[in-house]
């Protein structure tokens, strides 16, 4: 079914979304704060709006943060409009934004996209959505042109709670790979020597075997029990100091290893030394 969609924000992500909606046969209106970014989309059949006030009923927003939505829609009557904001921000900002949109007559659906722009419109990509499920259902077929729809709940903050939790794992995991690669290079080794072991480690953590710590720790967190007989936290806190020394000795930045060393040391000081690594979650919950 052909739908009219307005895409607000034509950065890398918004442009990919507008193009994907066009290719799916939808009528697309676009707007971007800085003019001059709509040319290729207009050539594909999009209409460029002169202002966000020209948006239709279904409005997909893709901007750097939620302040950009306030800046764009300030003074605009949102009566009857459904804003689907797929920008990044914190859950509390999303909850405030839902009230802001509602006070102007509209409904806000929030979303966190779990793919980079080349994944938009590709199988397997998904987006965490939150907000009123009946409104999302009405537009689900259209939104599915972008990614699969993964609804996580009515609280409008939830989309970003899921999204930011995944982003922390994404960024910290990849940053640790940057540290490992820099360490390899400091010893005159090409990064490619590290890659198969990094793949083994990340793959193992997500798997089922003895290295399958995501599943093992999830069970420990739910039971709030962290057996440490085989690998106690005290031993690992000392080991983390060795990681810090290794990076310092190589003349590399120690920021991330030092942050982990300090967290592990605090967990030991808080009485978890004889328990397992999973007990660090107790210190995470008590900042
Ligand atoms: N790219 C990715 O891989 C990826 C993946 C998942 C999620 N996301 C999320 O998707 C969103 C967009 O990302 P992107 O990669 O498209 O970023 P981007 O290329 O940097 O584009 C940012 C967009 O925000 C607009 N903007 C910024 N401040 C504004 C303001 N005050 N008022 C109006 N418009 C404003 C920019 O408009 P101007 O052109 O006028 O500056 C531009 O259209 C972000 O929240 C990002 O976290 C991105």
GROMACS .gro file of C-alpha atoms and ligand atoms in nm:
model
  335
    1UNK     CA    1   0.000   0.000   0.000
    2UNK     CA    2   0.134   0.344  -0.091
    3UNK     CA    3   0.170   0.580   0.202
    4UNK     CA    4   0.281   0.939   0.229
    5UNK     CA    5   0.587   0.968   0.454
    6UNK     CA    6   0.776   1.281   0.552
    7UNK     CA    7   1.142   1.237   0.643
    8UNK     CA    8   1.290   1.512   0.859
    9UNK     CA    9   1.670   1.515   0.868
   10UNK     CA   10   1.880   1.418   0.566
   11UNK     CA   11   2.205   1.310   0.724
   12UNK     CA   12   2.352   0.973   0.631
   13UNK     CA   13   2.066   0.787   0.800
   14UNK     CA   14   1.770   1.007   0.701
   15UNK     CA   15   1.885   1.010   0.337
   16UNK     CA   16   1.907   0.630   0.332
   17UNK     CA   17   1.558   0.609   0.485
   18UNK     CA   18   1.403   0.852   0.237
   19UNK     CA   19   1.561   0.665  -0.054
   20UNK     CA   20   1.437   0.331   0.084
   21UNK     CA   21   1.080   0.463   0.124
   22UNK     CA   22   1.092   0.590  -0.236
   23UNK     CA   23   1.218   0.255  -0.364
   24UNK     CA   24   0.936   0.082  -0.172
   25UNK     CA   25   0.691   0.293  -0.372
   26UNK     CA   26   0.587   0.543  -0.104
   27UNK     CA   27   0.524   0.913  -0.161
   28UNK     CA   28   0.805   1.093   0.018
   29UNK     CA   29   0.840   1.452   0.138
   30UNK     CA   30   1.178   1.554   0.280
   31UNK     CA   31   1.316   1.843   0.482
   32UNK     CA   32   1.660   1.920   0.622
   33UNK     CA   33   1.774   2.217   0.833
   34UNK     CA   34   2.060   2.295   0.597
   35UNK     CA   35   1.931   2.325   0.241
   36UNK     CA   36   2.103   2.148  -0.048
   37UNK     CA   37   2.094   1.788   0.076
   38UNK     CA   38   1.774   1.681  -0.098
   39UNK     CA   39   1.890   1.695  -0.463
   40UNK     CA   40   1.948   1.322  -0.518
   41UNK     CA   41   1.620   1.235  -0.341
   42UNK     CA   42   1.421   1.488  -0.544
   43UNK     CA   43   1.573   1.330  -0.857
   44UNK     CA   44   1.432   0.997  -0.735
   45UNK     CA   45   1.084   1.149  -0.691
   46UNK     CA   46   1.079   1.306  -0.343
   47UNK     CA   47   0.920   1.645  -0.279
   48UNK     CA   48   1.132   1.891  -0.081
   49UNK     CA   49   0.930   2.083   0.180
   50UNK     CA   50   1.014   2.444   0.255
   51UNK     CA   51   0.958   2.387   0.628
   52UNK     CA   52   0.869   2.104   0.872
   53UNK     CA   53   0.519   2.256   0.896
   54UNK     CA   54   0.449   2.096   0.554
   55UNK     CA   55   0.494   1.744   0.697
   56UNK     CA   56   0.212   1.494   0.638
   57UNK     CA   57   0.050   1.262   0.893
   58UNK     CA   58   0.341   1.016   0.922
   59UNK     CA   59   0.670   1.190   0.998
   60UNK     CA   60   0.996   0.997   1.036
   61UNK     CA   61   1.260   1.204   1.215
   62UNK     CA   62   1.632   1.123   1.189
   63UNK     CA   63   1.848   1.390   1.345
   64UNK     CA   64   2.150   1.406   1.571
   65UNK     CA   65   1.942   1.426   1.893
   66UNK     CA   66   1.598   1.522   2.030
   67UNK     CA   67   1.689   1.892   2.071
   68UNK     CA   68   1.697   1.901   1.690
   69UNK     CA   69   1.331   1.790   1.685
   70UNK     CA   70   1.237   2.077   1.921
   71UNK     CA   71   1.434   2.320   1.703
   72UNK     CA   72   1.266   2.191   1.387
   73UNK     CA   73   0.904   2.168   1.512
   74UNK     CA   74   0.895   2.466   1.747
   75UNK     CA   75   0.571   2.654   1.677
   76UNK     CA   76   0.436   2.379   1.446
   77UNK     CA   77   0.085   2.243   1.510
   78UNK     CA   78   0.123   1.863   1.533
   79UNK     CA   79  -0.249   1.783   1.549
   80UNK     CA   80  -0.316   1.443   1.391
   81UNK     CA   81   0.052   1.378   1.321
   82UNK     CA   82   0.252   1.071   1.422
   83UNK     CA   83   0.618   1.154   1.473
   84UNK     CA   84   0.841   0.847   1.458
   85UNK     CA   85   1.169   0.974   1.599
   86UNK     CA   86   1.459   0.741   1.522
   87UNK     CA   87   1.727   0.974   1.658
   88UNK     CA   88   1.958   0.892   1.947
   89UNK     CA   89   1.914   1.036   2.298
   90UNK     CA   90   1.855   0.922   2.656
   91UNK     CA   91   1.534   0.751   2.779
   92UNK     CA   92   1.441   1.051   2.998
   93UNK     CA   93   1.472   1.287   2.697
   94UNK     CA   94   1.237   1.056   2.503
   95UNK     CA   95   0.979   1.059   2.782
   96UNK     CA   96   0.986   1.441   2.793
   97UNK     CA   97   0.961   1.448   2.413
   98UNK     CA   98   0.648   1.228   2.417
   99UNK     CA   99   0.479   1.485   2.644
  100UNK     CA  100   0.602   1.773   2.426
  101UNK     CA  101   0.456   1.615   2.110
  102UNK     CA  102   0.133   1.526   2.289
  103UNK     CA  103   0.092   1.885   2.416
  104UNK     CA  104   0.103   1.996   2.050
  105UNK     CA  105  -0.165   1.746   1.941
  106UNK     CA  106   0.056   1.471   1.803
  107UNK     CA  107   0.173   1.124   1.904
  108UNK     CA  108   0.537   1.025   1.942
  109UNK     CA  109   0.672   0.682   1.855
  110UNK     CA  110   1.036   0.641   1.956
  111UNK     CA  111   1.289   0.414   1.790
  112UNK     CA  112   1.652   0.307   1.806
  113UNK     CA  113   1.789   0.177   1.475
  114UNK     CA  114   2.018  -0.122   1.506
  115UNK     CA  115   2.192  -0.094   1.172
  116UNK     CA  116   2.419   0.155   0.993
  117UNK     CA  117   2.277   0.330   0.682
  118UNK     CA  118   2.375   0.051   0.435
  119UNK     CA  119   2.156  -0.190   0.636
  120UNK     CA  120   1.840   0.019   0.589
  121UNK     CA  121   1.598  -0.178   0.373
  122UNK     CA  122   1.811  -0.494   0.402
  123UNK     CA  123   1.693  -0.825   0.554
  124UNK     CA  124   1.793  -0.882   0.917
  125UNK     CA  125   1.807  -0.514   1.016
  126UNK     CA  126   1.578  -0.417   1.304
  127UNK     CA  127   1.474  -0.117   1.510
  128UNK     CA  128   1.365  -0.106   1.876
  129UNK     CA  129   1.033   0.081   1.894
  130UNK     CA  130   0.842   0.208   2.198
  131UNK     CA  131   0.528   0.415   2.256
  132UNK     CA  132   0.159   0.344   2.194
  133UNK     CA  133   0.136   0.002   2.026
  134UNK     CA  134  -0.192   0.074   1.845
  135UNK     CA  135  -0.040   0.376   1.670
  136UNK     CA  136   0.277   0.182   1.583
  137UNK     CA  137   0.064  -0.104   1.444
  138UNK     CA  138  -0.115   0.140   1.211
  139UNK     CA  139   0.218   0.237   1.053
  140UNK     CA  140   0.408  -0.089   1.094
  141UNK     CA  141   0.372  -0.196   0.731
  142UNK     CA  142   0.523   0.134   0.609
  143UNK     CA  143   0.804   0.133   0.867
  144UNK     CA  144   0.893  -0.225   0.774
  145UNK     CA  145   1.037  -0.086   0.449
  146UNK     CA  146   1.327   0.042   0.666
  147UNK     CA  147   1.388  -0.250   0.905
  148UNK     CA  148   1.202  -0.513   1.100
  149UNK     CA  149   0.989  -0.367   1.380
  150UNK     CA  150   1.088  -0.482   1.731
  151UNK     CA  151   0.837  -0.338   1.979
  152UNK     CA  152   0.975  -0.316   2.334
  153UNK     CA  153   0.692  -0.145   2.526
  154UNK     CA  154   0.461   0.150   2.586
  155UNK     CA  155   0.708   0.355   2.795
  156UNK     CA  156   0.852   0.591   2.530
  157UNK     CA  157   1.198   0.574   2.692
  158UNK     CA  158   1.237   0.201   2.633
  159UNK     CA  159   1.352   0.222   2.270
  160UNK     CA  160   1.660   0.414   2.385
  161UNK     CA  161   1.710   0.197   2.694
  162UNK     CA  162   1.752  -0.104   2.463
  163UNK     CA  163   1.944   0.095   2.200
  164UNK     CA  164   2.196   0.258   2.438
  165UNK     CA  165   2.261  -0.073   2.616
  166UNK     CA  166   2.353  -0.229   2.280
  167UNK     CA  167   2.561   0.074   2.182
  168UNK     CA  168   2.769   0.051   2.500
  169UNK     CA  169   2.854  -0.311   2.413
  170UNK     CA  170   2.918  -0.215   2.050
  171UNK     CA  171   3.148   0.080   2.129
  172UNK     CA  172   3.332  -0.073   2.424
  173UNK     CA  173   3.382  -0.404   2.240
  174UNK     CA  174   3.517  -0.231   1.930
  175UNK     CA  175   3.729   0.008   2.136
  176UNK     CA  176   3.888  -0.287   2.312
  177UNK     CA  177   3.969  -0.424   1.965
  178UNK     CA  178   4.137  -0.088   1.885
  179UNK     CA  179   4.349  -0.126   2.200
  180UNK     CA  180   4.441  -0.484   2.107
  181UNK     CA  181   4.533  -0.376   1.753
  182UNK     CA  182   4.745  -0.084   1.877
  183UNK     CA  183   4.922  -0.323   2.113
  184UNK     CA  184   4.995  -0.563   1.826
  185UNK     CA  185   5.135  -0.278   1.619
  186UNK     CA  186   5.349  -0.159   1.913
  187UNK     CA  187   5.523  -0.499   1.892
  188UNK     CA  188   5.570  -0.467   1.516
  189UNK     CA  189   5.289  -0.715   1.440
  190UNK     CA  190   5.027  -0.649   1.173
  191UNK     CA  191   4.671  -0.609   1.303
  192UNK     CA  192   4.572  -0.911   1.096
  193UNK     CA  193   4.760  -1.134   1.343
  194UNK     CA  194   4.515  -1.026   1.616
  195UNK     CA  195   4.195  -1.052   1.409
  196UNK     CA  196   4.127  -1.430   1.426
  197UNK     CA  197   4.171  -1.430   1.805
  198UNK     CA  198   3.942  -1.127   1.841
  199UNK     CA  199   3.682  -1.312   1.632
  200UNK     CA  200   3.726  -1.618   1.851
  201UNK     CA  201   3.683  -1.412   2.172
  202UNK     CA  202   3.376  -1.215   2.061
  203UNK     CA  203   3.218  -1.523   1.902
  204UNK     CA  204   3.293  -1.734   2.208
  205UNK     CA  205   3.136  -1.482   2.446
  206UNK     CA  206   2.810  -1.499   2.252
  207UNK     CA  207   2.821  -1.877   2.217
  208UNK     CA  208   2.731  -2.175   2.431
  209UNK     CA  209   3.067  -2.323   2.535
  210UNK     CA  210   3.288  -2.259   2.839
  211UNK     CA  211   3.364  -1.910   2.698
  212UNK     CA  212   2.990  -1.837   2.659
  213UNK     CA  213   2.996  -1.577   2.934
  214UNK     CA  214   2.697  -1.372   2.816
  215UNK     CA  215   2.466  -1.662   2.889
  216UNK     CA  216   2.657  -1.770   3.202
  217UNK     CA  217   2.654  -1.418   3.352
  218UNK     CA  218   2.289  -1.355   3.259
  219UNK     CA  219   2.195  -1.663   3.466
  220UNK     CA  220   2.412  -1.539   3.755
  221UNK     CA  221   2.258  -1.188   3.741
  222UNK     CA  222   1.905  -1.334   3.760
  223UNK     CA  223   2.002  -1.557   4.052
  224UNK     CA  224   2.210  -1.277   4.212
  225UNK     CA  225   2.472  -1.547   4.284
  226UNK     CA  226   2.828  -1.524   4.151
  227UNK     CA  227   3.029  -1.839   4.221
  228UNK     CA  228   3.401  -1.759   4.226
  229UNK     CA  229   3.568  -2.093   4.298
  230UNK     CA  230   3.710  -2.132   3.946
  231UNK     CA  231   3.801  -1.770   3.873
  232UNK     CA  232   3.756  -1.531   4.162
  233UNK     CA  233   3.727  -1.155   4.117
  234UNK     CA  234   4.036  -1.079   4.330
  235UNK     CA  235   4.251  -1.276   4.083
  236UNK     CA  236   4.087  -1.091   3.790
  237UNK     CA  237   4.132  -0.747   3.954
  238UNK     CA  238   4.506  -0.824   3.986
  239UNK     CA  239   4.503  -0.947   3.625
  240UNK     CA  240   4.341  -0.620   3.516
  241UNK     CA  241   4.637  -0.434   3.671
  242UNK     CA  242   4.863  -0.642   3.447
  243UNK     CA  243   4.657  -0.534   3.146
  244UNK     CA  244   4.709  -0.167   3.247
  245UNK     CA  245   5.086  -0.220   3.288
  246UNK     CA  246   5.102  -0.388   2.947
  247UNK     CA  247   4.950  -0.085   2.774
  248UNK     CA  248   5.155   0.164   2.976
  249UNK     CA  249   5.477  -0.028   2.900
  250UNK     CA  250   5.391  -0.015   2.529
  251UNK     CA  251   5.352   0.365   2.551
  252UNK     CA  252   4.979   0.347   2.469
  253UNK     CA  253   4.681   0.529   2.613
  254UNK     CA  254   4.562   0.345   2.927
  255UNK     CA  255   4.219   0.516   2.971
  256UNK     CA  256   3.992   0.216   2.908
  257UNK     CA  257   4.205  -0.046   3.090
  258UNK     CA  258   4.240   0.194   3.388
  259UNK     CA  259   3.860   0.245   3.402
  260UNK     CA  260   3.810  -0.134   3.422
  261UNK     CA  261   4.090  -0.172   3.678
  262UNK     CA  262   3.924   0.090   3.900
  263UNK     CA  263   3.580  -0.071   3.870
  264UNK     CA  264   3.714  -0.419   3.952
  265UNK     CA  265   3.916  -0.279   4.247
  266UNK     CA  266   3.605  -0.107   4.386
  267UNK     CA  267   3.406  -0.431   4.358
  268UNK     CA  268   3.680  -0.613   4.553
  269UNK     CA  269   3.683  -0.333   4.814
  270UNK     CA  270   3.304  -0.371   4.842
  271UNK     CA  271   3.350  -0.733   4.944
  272UNK     CA  272   3.319  -0.929   4.618
  273UNK     CA  273   3.680  -1.052   4.587
  274UNK     CA  274   3.597  -1.418   4.654
  275UNK     CA  275   3.299  -1.414   4.416
  276UNK     CA  276   3.315  -1.436   4.037
  277UNK     CA  277   3.348  -1.160   3.776
  278UNK     CA  278   2.969  -1.130   3.750
  279UNK     CA  279   2.961  -0.976   4.099
  280UNK     CA  280   3.091  -0.651   3.946
  281UNK     CA  281   2.728  -0.585   3.847
  282UNK     CA  282   2.655  -0.519   4.216
  283UNK     CA  283   2.904  -0.228   4.210
  284UNK     CA  284   2.758  -0.105   3.880
  285UNK     CA  285   2.418  -0.083   4.055
  286UNK     CA  286   2.569   0.121   4.342
  287UNK     CA  287   2.763   0.411   4.187
  288LIG     N1  288   2.478   0.666   1.093
  288LIG     C1  289   2.467   0.555   1.166
  288LIG     O1  290   2.541   0.456   1.151
  288LIG     C2  291   2.356   0.546   1.269
  288LIG     C3  292   2.315   0.418   1.317
  288LIG     C4  293   2.211   0.408   1.410
  288LIG     C5  294   2.151   0.524   1.455
  288LIG     N2  295   2.194   0.648   1.410
  288LIG     C6  296   2.128   0.768   1.464
  288LIG     O2  297   2.059   0.833   1.358
  288LIG     C7  298   2.059   0.974   1.382
  288LIG     C8  299   2.109   1.045   1.256
  288LIG     O3  300   2.241   0.997   1.228
  288LIG     P1  301   2.318   1.038   1.095
  288LIG     O4  302   2.429   0.937   1.078
  288LIG     O5  303   2.223   1.063   0.985
  288LIG     O6  304   2.385   1.177   1.143
  288LIG     P2  305   2.439   1.296   1.052
  288LIG     O7  306   2.478   1.245   0.916
  288LIG     O8  307   2.541   1.366   1.134
  288LIG     O9  308   2.311   1.390   1.033
  288LIG     C9  309   2.261   1.463   1.141
  288LIG    C10  310   2.130   1.527   1.100
  288LIG    O10  311   2.077   1.602   1.212
  288LIG    C11  312   2.042   1.731   1.166
  288LIG     N3  313   2.050   1.827   1.277
  288LIG    C12  314   2.147   1.837   1.370
  288LIG     N4  315   2.118   1.935   1.458
  288LIG    C13  316   2.001   1.989   1.417
  288LIG    C14  317   1.919   2.091   1.468
  288LIG     N5  318   1.951   2.160   1.580
  288LIG     N6  319   1.804   2.118   1.404
  288LIG    C15  320   1.769   2.048   1.292
  288LIG     N7  321   1.842   1.950   1.238
  288LIG    C16  322   1.958   1.919   1.301
  288LIG    C17  323   2.145   1.762   1.057
  288LIG    O11  324   2.102   1.868   0.980
  288LIG     P3  325   2.209   1.961   0.901
  288LIG    O12  326   2.236   1.891   0.771
  288LIG    O13  327   2.139   2.089   0.889
  288LIG    O14  328   2.333   1.970   0.988
  288LIG    C18  329   2.144   1.627   0.984
  288LIG    O15  330   2.032   1.616   0.899
  288LIG    C19  331   2.150   1.000   1.503
  288LIG    O16  332   2.071   1.019   1.618
  288LIG    C20  333   2.231   0.871   1.514
  288LIG    O17  334   2.273   0.845   1.647
  288LIG    C21  335   2.293   0.660   1.317
   0.00000   0.00000   0.00000
